[in-house]
């Protein structure tokens, strides 16, 4: 298996939740990688060199030698298969049903809740709160997020399953869109999100220069 260090393409402001997910996954597996950044506002992601490699013209893209892969959940699943436990930290639960649930959560967070993602972008997490109240549509999305998280997290849980998985990071970040903006969030969900936020790999992302 190639030991060539990976190159992770991320946004220059380090606000992409999807780049963060892959960054955390690489750190958790202790895989060597270099970060290269793209100025999304300037359209760097549309440049031919990057778009031909990425295929989707989005971040993140992970490059390993002459192989490039984009879309964060595809990347973390690839890393899990190529660098499996127990030699490397597991990104997904060993149990098939729990693993499927983790992937369900990842897919849902990436495909739903658009009004919330728009009105409480990750700028409120990494830079400053947004004083504008949520629209009815965004509030409905926030309520949906809290309802689902409430079903997944019991009072004494600080992770989705017995062991950490990458879906914990993804769900915690979505909840932080509300928590960091001072929106009402049940205490058990705050505890879950803030515990995940304190994880060393997540803190390394927070320490990136913005």
GROMACS .gro file of C-alpha atoms in nm:
model
  210
    1UNK     CA    1   0.000   0.000   0.000
    2UNK     CA    2   0.131   0.342  -0.094
    3UNK     CA    3   0.272   0.544   0.193
    4UNK     CA    4   0.282   0.864  -0.015
    5UNK     CA    5   0.151   1.148   0.200
    6UNK     CA    6  -0.194   1.272   0.112
    7UNK     CA    7  -0.278   1.620  -0.008
    8UNK     CA    8  -0.604   1.761   0.124
    9UNK     CA    9  -0.757   2.052  -0.064
   10UNK     CA   10  -0.966   2.271   0.166
   11UNK     CA   11  -1.114   2.620   0.155
   12UNK     CA   12  -0.878   2.901   0.248
   13UNK     CA   13  -1.105   3.018   0.533
   14UNK     CA   14  -1.128   2.667   0.682
   15UNK     CA   15  -1.506   2.691   0.716
   16UNK     CA   16  -1.608   2.391   0.506
   17UNK     CA   17  -1.773   2.131   0.730
   18UNK     CA   18  -1.687   1.868   0.472
   19UNK     CA   19  -1.318   1.956   0.457
   20UNK     CA   20  -1.320   1.953   0.836
   21UNK     CA   21  -1.466   1.601   0.837
   22UNK     CA   22  -1.186   1.468   0.616
   23UNK     CA   23  -0.919   1.662   0.810
   24UNK     CA   24  -1.042   1.502   1.133
   25UNK     CA   25  -1.052   1.158   0.971
   26UNK     CA   26  -0.691   1.186   0.853
   27UNK     CA   27  -0.574   1.297   1.197
   28UNK     CA   28  -0.767   1.021   1.372
   29UNK     CA   29  -0.600   0.763   1.150
   30UNK     CA   30  -0.260   0.930   1.198
   31UNK     CA   31  -0.208   0.952   0.822
   32UNK     CA   32   0.048   1.206   0.694
   33UNK     CA   33  -0.100   1.481   0.481
   34UNK     CA   34  -0.039   1.827   0.345
   35UNK     CA   35  -0.308   2.094   0.321
   36UNK     CA   36  -0.352   2.308   0.014
   37UNK     CA   37  -0.615   2.578   0.019
   38UNK     CA   38  -0.844   2.727  -0.244
   39UNK     CA   39  -1.003   3.069  -0.234
   40UNK     CA   40  -1.361   2.974  -0.312
   41UNK     CA   41  -1.477   3.336  -0.334
   42UNK     CA   42  -1.220   3.394  -0.609
   43UNK     CA   43  -1.333   3.081  -0.793
   44UNK     CA   44  -1.014   2.880  -0.750
   45UNK     CA   45  -1.221   2.562  -0.747
   46UNK     CA   46  -1.331   2.629  -1.105
   47UNK     CA   47  -0.980   2.642  -1.245
   48UNK     CA   48  -0.916   2.363  -1.495
   49UNK     CA   49  -0.627   2.208  -1.305
   50UNK     CA   50  -0.839   2.162  -0.994
   51UNK     CA   51  -1.176   2.087  -1.154
   52UNK     CA   52  -1.029   1.814  -1.375
   53UNK     CA   53  -0.876   1.650  -1.070
   54UNK     CA   54  -1.171   1.702  -0.835
   55UNK     CA   55  -1.445   1.621  -1.091
   56UNK     CA   56  -1.701   1.803  -0.874
   57UNK     CA   57  -1.512   2.135  -0.849
   58UNK     CA   58  -1.572   2.141  -0.476
   59UNK     CA   59  -1.377   2.096  -0.156
   60UNK     CA   60  -1.256   1.876  -0.012
   61UNK     CA   61  -1.055   1.675  -0.258
   62UNK     CA   62  -0.802   1.423  -0.132
   63UNK     CA   63  -0.506   1.340  -0.354
   64UNK     CA   64  -0.296   1.027  -0.310
   65UNK     CA   65  -0.031   1.004  -0.579
   66UNK     CA   66  -0.215   1.003  -0.911
   67UNK     CA   67  -0.551   0.926  -0.747
   68UNK     CA   68  -0.788   1.206  -0.648
   69UNK     CA   69  -1.122   1.172  -0.472
   70UNK     CA   70  -1.380   1.433  -0.378
   71UNK     CA   71  -1.699   1.431  -0.165
   72UNK     CA   72  -1.622   1.397   0.204
   73UNK     CA   73  -1.818   1.084   0.292
   74UNK     CA   74  -1.671   0.901  -0.009
   75UNK     CA   75  -1.326   1.005   0.114
   76UNK     CA   76  -1.380   0.889   0.472
   77UNK     CA   77  -1.521   0.556   0.354
   78UNK     CA   78  -1.218   0.513   0.128
   79UNK     CA   79  -0.982   0.587   0.417
   80UNK     CA   80  -1.167   0.337   0.634
   81UNK     CA   81  -1.129   0.062   0.375
   82UNK     CA   82  -0.767   0.139   0.291
   83UNK     CA   83  -0.650   0.188   0.649
   84UNK     CA   84  -0.871  -0.040   0.860
   85UNK     CA   85  -0.887  -0.102   1.233
   86UNK     CA   86  -0.731  -0.223   1.452
   87UNK     CA   87  -0.405  -0.091   1.305
   88UNK     CA   88  -0.573   0.244   1.245
   89UNK     CA   89  -0.848   0.422   1.436
   90UNK     CA   90  -1.190   0.321   1.308
   91UNK     CA   91  -1.397   0.597   1.148
   92UNK     CA   92  -1.715   0.389   1.146
   93UNK     CA   93  -1.864   0.140   1.392
   94UNK     CA   94  -1.771  -0.226   1.351
   95UNK     CA   95  -2.133  -0.339   1.385
   96UNK     CA   96  -2.301  -0.338   1.043
   97UNK     CA   97  -2.625  -0.178   1.164
   98UNK     CA   98  -2.447   0.094   1.357
   99UNK     CA   99  -2.218   0.155   1.060
  100UNK     CA  100  -2.522   0.193   0.836
  101UNK     CA  101  -2.675   0.435   1.089
  102UNK     CA  102  -2.358   0.645   1.093
  103UNK     CA  103  -2.364   0.664   0.713
  104UNK     CA  104  -2.734   0.753   0.723
  105UNK     CA  105  -2.659   1.042   0.957
  106UNK     CA  106  -2.377   1.163   0.734
  107UNK     CA  107  -2.591   1.147   0.421
  108UNK     CA  108  -2.881   1.327   0.592
  109UNK     CA  109  -2.664   1.609   0.725
  110UNK     CA  110  -2.529   1.667   0.374
  111UNK     CA  111  -2.860   1.657   0.190
  112UNK     CA  112  -3.119   1.813   0.425
  113UNK     CA  113  -3.161   2.120   0.647
  114UNK     CA  114  -3.064   2.361   0.368
  115UNK     CA  115  -3.239   2.668   0.516
  116UNK     CA  116  -3.052   2.617   0.842
  117UNK     CA  117  -2.722   2.567   0.662
  118UNK     CA  118  -2.782   2.889   0.470
  119UNK     CA  119  -2.894   3.109   0.761
  120UNK     CA  120  -2.653   2.962   1.014
  121UNK     CA  121  -2.354   2.899   0.794
  122UNK     CA  122  -2.032   2.778   0.949
  123UNK     CA  123  -1.924   3.143   0.967
  124UNK     CA  124  -2.127   3.159   1.292
  125UNK     CA  125  -1.919   2.868   1.421
  126UNK     CA  126  -1.575   2.988   1.319
  127UNK     CA  127  -1.613   3.368   1.310
  128UNK     CA  128  -1.910   3.552   1.460
  129UNK     CA  129  -2.280   3.502   1.541
  130UNK     CA  130  -2.557   3.608   1.306
  131UNK     CA  131  -2.800   3.851   1.470
  132UNK     CA  132  -3.077   3.791   1.217
  133UNK     CA  133  -3.357   3.569   1.352
  134UNK     CA  134  -3.419   3.240   1.179
  135UNK     CA  135  -3.682   3.236   0.909
  136UNK     CA  136  -3.977   3.001   0.950
  137UNK     CA  137  -3.810   2.757   0.710
  138UNK     CA  138  -3.478   2.765   0.894
  139UNK     CA  139  -3.650   2.729   1.231
  140UNK     CA  140  -3.834   2.425   1.099
  141UNK     CA  141  -3.499   2.280   0.990
  142UNK     CA  142  -3.349   2.356   1.333
  143UNK     CA  143  -3.643   2.184   1.501
  144UNK     CA  144  -3.596   1.883   1.273
  145UNK     CA  145  -3.226   1.867   1.361
  146UNK     CA  146  -3.296   1.882   1.733
  147UNK     CA  147  -3.572   1.622   1.708
  148UNK     CA  148  -3.347   1.376   1.527
  149UNK     CA  149  -3.048   1.440   1.753
  150UNK     CA  150  -3.272   1.396   2.057
  151UNK     CA  151  -3.371   1.052   1.930
  152UNK     CA  152  -3.007   0.957   1.872
  153UNK     CA  153  -2.849   1.090   2.192
  154UNK     CA  154  -2.961   0.981   2.537
  155UNK     CA  155  -2.906   1.186   2.853
  156UNK     CA  156  -2.571   1.029   2.940
  157UNK     CA  157  -2.427   0.995   2.589
  158UNK     CA  158  -2.141   1.203   2.453
  159UNK     CA  159  -2.108   0.998   2.133
  160UNK     CA  160  -2.356   0.831   1.901
  161UNK     CA  161  -2.227   0.482   1.972
  162UNK     CA  162  -1.998   0.313   2.223
  163UNK     CA  163  -1.689   0.435   2.038
  164UNK     CA  164  -1.627   0.761   1.854
  165UNK     CA  165  -1.704   0.771   1.483
  166UNK     CA  166  -1.677   1.038   1.213
  167UNK     CA  167  -2.055   1.093   1.221
  168UNK     CA  168  -2.007   1.231   1.574
  169UNK     CA  169  -1.795   1.511   1.433
  170UNK     CA  170  -2.042   1.584   1.155
  171UNK     CA  171  -2.345   1.595   1.385
  172UNK     CA  172  -2.161   1.804   1.645
  173UNK     CA  173  -2.072   2.063   1.382
  174UNK     CA  174  -2.431   2.090   1.267
  175UNK     CA  175  -2.545   2.142   1.625
  176UNK     CA  176  -2.274   2.403   1.678
  177UNK     CA  177  -2.443   2.618   1.412
  178UNK     CA  178  -2.717   2.667   1.671
  179UNK     CA  179  -2.510   2.653   1.990
  180UNK     CA  180  -2.249   2.908   1.882
  181UNK     CA  181  -2.526   3.142   1.772
  182UNK     CA  182  -2.706   3.125   2.105
  183UNK     CA  183  -3.010   2.938   1.972
  184UNK     CA  184  -3.199   2.717   2.218
  185UNK     CA  185  -3.056   2.365   2.225
  186UNK     CA  186  -3.129   2.096   2.489
  187UNK     CA  187  -2.852   2.058   2.743
  188UNK     CA  188  -2.780   1.695   2.657
  189UNK     CA  189  -2.721   1.793   2.293
  190UNK     CA  190  -2.497   2.081   2.399
  191UNK     CA  191  -2.300   1.838   2.614
  192UNK     CA  192  -2.266   1.596   2.322
  193UNK     CA  193  -2.159   1.867   2.076
  194UNK     CA  194  -1.916   2.036   2.314
  195UNK     CA  195  -1.756   1.705   2.413
  196UNK     CA  196  -1.699   1.628   2.047
  197UNK     CA  197  -1.570   1.982   1.995
  198UNK     CA  198  -1.301   1.923   2.257
  199UNK     CA  199  -1.158   1.625   2.068
  200UNK     CA  200  -0.792   1.683   1.975
  201UNK     CA  201  -0.848   1.634   1.601
  202UNK     CA  202  -1.132   1.889   1.601
  203UNK     CA  203  -0.925   2.136   1.802
  204UNK     CA  204  -0.650   2.108   1.539
  205UNK     CA  205  -0.902   2.224   1.278
  206UNK     CA  206  -1.010   2.512   1.501
  207UNK     CA  207  -0.646   2.620   1.533
  208UNK     CA  208  -0.603   2.671   1.157
  209UNK     CA  209  -0.527   3.033   1.064
  210UNK     CA  210  -0.835   3.203   0.923
   0.00000   0.00000   0.00000
